[in-house]
GROMACS .gro file of C-alpha atoms in nm:
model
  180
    1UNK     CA    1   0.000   0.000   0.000
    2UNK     CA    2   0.089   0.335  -0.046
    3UNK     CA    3   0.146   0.577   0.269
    4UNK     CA    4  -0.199   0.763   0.412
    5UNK     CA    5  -0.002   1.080   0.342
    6UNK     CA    6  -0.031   0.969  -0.038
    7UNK     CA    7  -0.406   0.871  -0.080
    8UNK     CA    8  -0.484   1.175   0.160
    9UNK     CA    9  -0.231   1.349  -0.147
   10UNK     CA   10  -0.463   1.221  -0.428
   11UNK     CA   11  -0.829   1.283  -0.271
   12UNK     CA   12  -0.716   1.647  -0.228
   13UNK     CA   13  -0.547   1.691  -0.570
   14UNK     CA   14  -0.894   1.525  -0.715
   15UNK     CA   15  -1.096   1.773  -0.537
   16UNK     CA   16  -0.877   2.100  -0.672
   17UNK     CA   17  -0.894   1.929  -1.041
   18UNK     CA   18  -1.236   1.851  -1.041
   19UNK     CA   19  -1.437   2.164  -0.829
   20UNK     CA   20  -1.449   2.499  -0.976
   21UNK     CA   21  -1.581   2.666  -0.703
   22UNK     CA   22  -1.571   2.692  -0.309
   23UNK     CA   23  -1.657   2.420  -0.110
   24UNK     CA   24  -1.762   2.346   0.267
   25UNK     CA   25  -1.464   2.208   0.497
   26UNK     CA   26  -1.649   1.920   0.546
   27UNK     CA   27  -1.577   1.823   0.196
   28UNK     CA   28  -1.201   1.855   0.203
   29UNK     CA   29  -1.176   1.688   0.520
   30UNK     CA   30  -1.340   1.406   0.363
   31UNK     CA   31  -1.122   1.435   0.070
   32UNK     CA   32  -0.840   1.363   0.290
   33UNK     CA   33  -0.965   1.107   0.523
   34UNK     CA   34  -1.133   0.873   0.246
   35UNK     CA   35  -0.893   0.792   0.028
   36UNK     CA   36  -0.742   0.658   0.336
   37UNK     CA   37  -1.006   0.478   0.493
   38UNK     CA   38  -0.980   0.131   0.322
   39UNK     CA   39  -0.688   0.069   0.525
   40UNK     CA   40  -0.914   0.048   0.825
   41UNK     CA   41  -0.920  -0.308   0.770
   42UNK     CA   42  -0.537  -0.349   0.918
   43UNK     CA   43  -0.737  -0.375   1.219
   44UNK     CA   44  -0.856  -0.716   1.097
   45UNK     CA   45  -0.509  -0.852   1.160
   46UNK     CA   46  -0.576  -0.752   1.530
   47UNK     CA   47  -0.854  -1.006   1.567
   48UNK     CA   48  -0.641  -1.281   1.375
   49UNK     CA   49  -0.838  -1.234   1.055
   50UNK     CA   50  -0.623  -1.399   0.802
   51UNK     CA   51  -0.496  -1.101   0.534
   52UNK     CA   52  -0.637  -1.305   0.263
   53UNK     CA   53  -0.951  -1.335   0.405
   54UNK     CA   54  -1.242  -1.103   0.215
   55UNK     CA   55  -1.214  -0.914   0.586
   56UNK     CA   56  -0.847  -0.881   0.606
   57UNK     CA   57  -0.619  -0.645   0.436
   58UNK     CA   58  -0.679  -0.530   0.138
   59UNK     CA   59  -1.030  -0.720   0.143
   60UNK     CA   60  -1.381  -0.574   0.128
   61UNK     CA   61  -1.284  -0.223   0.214
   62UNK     CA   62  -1.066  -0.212  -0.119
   63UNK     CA   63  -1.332  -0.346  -0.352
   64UNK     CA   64  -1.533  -0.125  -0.612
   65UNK     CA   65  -1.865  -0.210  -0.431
   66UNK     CA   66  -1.741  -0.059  -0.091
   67UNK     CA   67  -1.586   0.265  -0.248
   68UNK     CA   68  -1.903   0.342  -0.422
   69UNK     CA   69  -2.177   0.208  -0.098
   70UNK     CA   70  -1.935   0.502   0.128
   71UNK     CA   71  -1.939   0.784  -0.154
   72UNK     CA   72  -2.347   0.766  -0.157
   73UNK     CA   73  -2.378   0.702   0.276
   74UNK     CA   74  -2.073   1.037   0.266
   75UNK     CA   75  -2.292   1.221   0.064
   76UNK     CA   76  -2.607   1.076   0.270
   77UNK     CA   77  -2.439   1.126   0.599
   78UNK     CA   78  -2.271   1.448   0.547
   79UNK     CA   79  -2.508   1.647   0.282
   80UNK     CA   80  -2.823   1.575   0.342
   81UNK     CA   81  -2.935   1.913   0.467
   82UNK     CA   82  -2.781   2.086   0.126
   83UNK     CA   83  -3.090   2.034  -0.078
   84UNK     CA   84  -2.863   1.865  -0.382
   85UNK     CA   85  -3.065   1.817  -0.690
   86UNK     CA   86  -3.079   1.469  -0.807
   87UNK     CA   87  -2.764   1.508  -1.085
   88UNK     CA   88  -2.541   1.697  -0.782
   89UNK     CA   89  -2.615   1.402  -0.537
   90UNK     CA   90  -2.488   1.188  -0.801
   91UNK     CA   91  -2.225   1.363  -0.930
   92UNK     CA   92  -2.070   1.408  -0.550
   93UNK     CA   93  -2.174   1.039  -0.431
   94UNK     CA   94  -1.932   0.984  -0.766
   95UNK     CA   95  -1.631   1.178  -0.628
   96UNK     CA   96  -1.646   1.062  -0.320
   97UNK     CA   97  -1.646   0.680  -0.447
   98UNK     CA   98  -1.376   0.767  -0.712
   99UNK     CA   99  -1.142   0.906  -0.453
  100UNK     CA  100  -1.227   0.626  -0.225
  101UNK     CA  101  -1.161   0.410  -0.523
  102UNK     CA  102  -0.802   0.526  -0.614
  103UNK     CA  103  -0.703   0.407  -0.274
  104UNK     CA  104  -0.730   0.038  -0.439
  105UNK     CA  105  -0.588   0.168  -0.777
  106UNK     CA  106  -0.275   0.282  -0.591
  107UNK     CA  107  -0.267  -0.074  -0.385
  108UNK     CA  108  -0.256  -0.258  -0.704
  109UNK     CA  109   0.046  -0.047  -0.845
  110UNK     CA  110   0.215  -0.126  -0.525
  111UNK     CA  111   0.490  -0.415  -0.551
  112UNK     CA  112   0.431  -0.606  -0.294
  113UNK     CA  113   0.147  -0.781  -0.073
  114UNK     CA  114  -0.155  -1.056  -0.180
  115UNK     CA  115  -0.320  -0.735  -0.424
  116UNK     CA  116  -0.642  -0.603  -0.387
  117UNK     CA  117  -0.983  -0.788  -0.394
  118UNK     CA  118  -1.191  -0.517  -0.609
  119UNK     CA  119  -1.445  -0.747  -0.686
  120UNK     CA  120  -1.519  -0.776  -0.315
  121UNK     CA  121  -1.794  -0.920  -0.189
  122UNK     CA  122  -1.877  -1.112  -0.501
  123UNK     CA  123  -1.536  -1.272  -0.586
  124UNK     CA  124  -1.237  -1.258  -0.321
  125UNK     CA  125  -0.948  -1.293  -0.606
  126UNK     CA  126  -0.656  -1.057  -0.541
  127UNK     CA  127  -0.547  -0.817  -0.826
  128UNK     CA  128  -0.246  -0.627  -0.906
  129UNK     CA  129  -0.170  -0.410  -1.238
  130UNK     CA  130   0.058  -0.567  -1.506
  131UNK     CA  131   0.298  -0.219  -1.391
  132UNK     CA  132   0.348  -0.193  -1.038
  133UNK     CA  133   0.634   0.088  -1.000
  134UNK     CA  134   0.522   0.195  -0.616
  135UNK     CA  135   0.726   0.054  -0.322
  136UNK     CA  136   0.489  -0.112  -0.094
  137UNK     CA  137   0.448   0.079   0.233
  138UNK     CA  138   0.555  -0.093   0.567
  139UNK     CA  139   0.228  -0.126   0.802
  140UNK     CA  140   0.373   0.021   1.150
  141UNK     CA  141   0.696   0.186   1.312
  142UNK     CA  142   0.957   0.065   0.995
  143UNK     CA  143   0.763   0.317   0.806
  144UNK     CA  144   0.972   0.564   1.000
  145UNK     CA  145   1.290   0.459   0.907
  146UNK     CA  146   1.487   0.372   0.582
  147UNK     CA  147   1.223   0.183   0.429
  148UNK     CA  148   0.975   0.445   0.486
  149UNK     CA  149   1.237   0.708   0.294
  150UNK     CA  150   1.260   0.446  -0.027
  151UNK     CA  151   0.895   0.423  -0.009
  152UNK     CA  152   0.808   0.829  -0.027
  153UNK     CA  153   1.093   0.861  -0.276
  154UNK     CA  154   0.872   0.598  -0.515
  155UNK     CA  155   0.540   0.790  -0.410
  156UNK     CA  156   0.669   1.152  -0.493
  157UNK     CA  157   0.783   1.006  -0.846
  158UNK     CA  158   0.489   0.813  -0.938
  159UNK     CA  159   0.160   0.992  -0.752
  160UNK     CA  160   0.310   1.350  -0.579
  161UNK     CA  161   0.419   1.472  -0.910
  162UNK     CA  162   0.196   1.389  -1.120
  163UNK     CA  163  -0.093   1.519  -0.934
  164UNK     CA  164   0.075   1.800  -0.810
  165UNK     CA  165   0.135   1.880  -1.201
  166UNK     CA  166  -0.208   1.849  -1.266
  167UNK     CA  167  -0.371   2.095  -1.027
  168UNK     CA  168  -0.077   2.327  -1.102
  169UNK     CA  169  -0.181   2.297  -1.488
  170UNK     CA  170  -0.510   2.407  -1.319
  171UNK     CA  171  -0.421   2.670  -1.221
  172UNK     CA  172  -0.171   2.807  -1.465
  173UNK     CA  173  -0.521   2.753  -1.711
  174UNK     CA  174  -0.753   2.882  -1.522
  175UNK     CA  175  -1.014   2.678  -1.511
  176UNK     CA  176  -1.110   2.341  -1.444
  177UNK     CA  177  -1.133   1.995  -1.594
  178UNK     CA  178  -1.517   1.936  -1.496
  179UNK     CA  179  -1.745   1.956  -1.721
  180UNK     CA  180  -1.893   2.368  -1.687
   0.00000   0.00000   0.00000
């Protein structure tokens, strides 16, 4: 897996991409904290749920069916008092799923671990990308050390660059890649 300071990276870079206008706090704090939150399932290992288990790492929580279940109960949860039409419930139920969703896209350019069970609930089979050019995080303390450095080093050339490029060719445009 990538480090949380690299999906956080992403769901922020998605939301400065893909808004064109301001938004509530509540919707960049979710930006950060959900393209974390499949890694909640690390916990699993805690209760002596085997990793390859549909509840153990890199199970359930990393399947296309949970990322897009939490975008529409974020959006539920969170902005239900907004009065959304029907297309801008949607269309933000979709962001937050997408952003949840890269978390797994970024596991399964990682080069290491079982992959990432996207198919989740309905088929448990582990998937990685044919190119897998991110160093797999450590889970724990090692992160902290040398390992941790190699790993940041691989994240800053393969995800911090290229989405920091993107919202800075954003900027530099003007505008905005949604759709006006």
């Amino acid at each position: 897996m990538p480090s949380i300071f690299t999906h956080s990276l992403v769901g922020i870079a998605a939301g400065k991409i893909l808004t064109r206008k301001p938004l509530p706090k509540r919707f960049w704090v979710l930006s950060i904290v959900l393209p974390s939150l499949p890694d909640v399932d690390v916990i699993s290992l805690a209760f002596g749920i085997p990793y390859e288990h549909v509840l153990g790492h890199r199970g359930l929580t990393h399947s296309i069916f949970f990322a897009l279940l939490l975008g529409f109960l974020t959006v539920t949860a969170f902005f239900r008092k907004e009065g959304l039409s029907h297309k801008r419930t949607i269309l933000l139920a979709s962001y937050f799923a997408l952003i949840t969703a890269s978390h797994s896209i970024l596991d399964g350019l990682t080069n290491g671990g079982l992959g990432v069970a996207l198919l989740a609930p309905f088929d448990n089979s582990r998937y990685f990308f044919p190119f897998r050019p991110i160093e797999v995080s450590p889970i724990g303390l090692e992160f902290f050390g040398e390992r941790g450095y190699t790993v940041i080093k691989s994240e800053m050339i393969w995800v911090w660059i290229p989405s920091l490029s993107m919202v800075l060719l954003k900027v530099l445009l003007g505008g905005t890649f949604a759709k006006k």
